Phi, psi and omega in degrees: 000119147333128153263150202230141168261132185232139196145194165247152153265167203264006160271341169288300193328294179302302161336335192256338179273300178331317139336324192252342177271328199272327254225296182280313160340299151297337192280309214305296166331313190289331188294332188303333203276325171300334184280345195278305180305331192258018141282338187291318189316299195312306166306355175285294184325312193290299173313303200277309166358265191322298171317019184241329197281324228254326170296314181305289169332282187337298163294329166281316210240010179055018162208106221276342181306319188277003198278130184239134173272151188296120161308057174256192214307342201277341190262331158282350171289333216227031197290327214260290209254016164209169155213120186268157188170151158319095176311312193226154153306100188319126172266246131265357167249005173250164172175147176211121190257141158252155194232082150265135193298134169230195188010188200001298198284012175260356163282337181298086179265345192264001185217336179032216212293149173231153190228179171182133184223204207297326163271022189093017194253129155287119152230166198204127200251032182264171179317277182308179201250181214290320203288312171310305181336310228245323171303000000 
């Protein structure tokens, strides 16, 4: 009677890691880069959040100088991977909020600190320009 060997050989084995190296090779980078756009997403949402809080400060008090930005839900999910802040000290008809990426999210060479002030105007201080940034 014949013995029959049952398994992988250790070349079927490599063969399958190799495979499998190649593989995350490829994978890993597009996730990151996706985990990278969609925290950028969220801080844009967040930044007009704060400009909408920061217009209501306006409307009770006709002046953006005494206006702190607030701690809400959006600026603590994203605690880790932004910092929201005041470019300058608001004045009374002015403002400008910046969103700079820190840890992880500091990799975001293409759109990097991003703004937004009273009148709507938008920017980025990244490789791409403010409108790709900003769609």
């Amino acid at each position: 009677m014949k013995k029959r060997n049952r398994g992988f050989s250790l070349i079927e084995l490599m063969i399958t890691v190799a495979i499998i190296s190649i593989v995350a090779m490829i994978a890993l980078p597009n996730y990151q880069e996706h985990i990278i756009k969609t925290r950028r997403v969220l801080a844009k949402a967040c930044l007009v959040e704060l400009g909408q809080l920061m217009e209501r400060q306006y409307t009770t008090t006709m002046s953006y100088a005494a206006a702190v930005l607030p701690g809400t839900t959006c600026t603590q999910d994203l605690s880790a991977t932004y910092t929201f802040a005041f470019a300058n000290a608001p004045t009374a008809t002015t403002f400008i909020i910046n969103a700079t990426p820190k840890g992880a999210q500091s990799g975001d060479t293409q759109c990097g600190t991003m703004g937004l002030n009273q009148v709507g105007a938008r920017s980025a201080s990244g490789s791409k320009t403010v409108k790709e940034c900003w769609k």
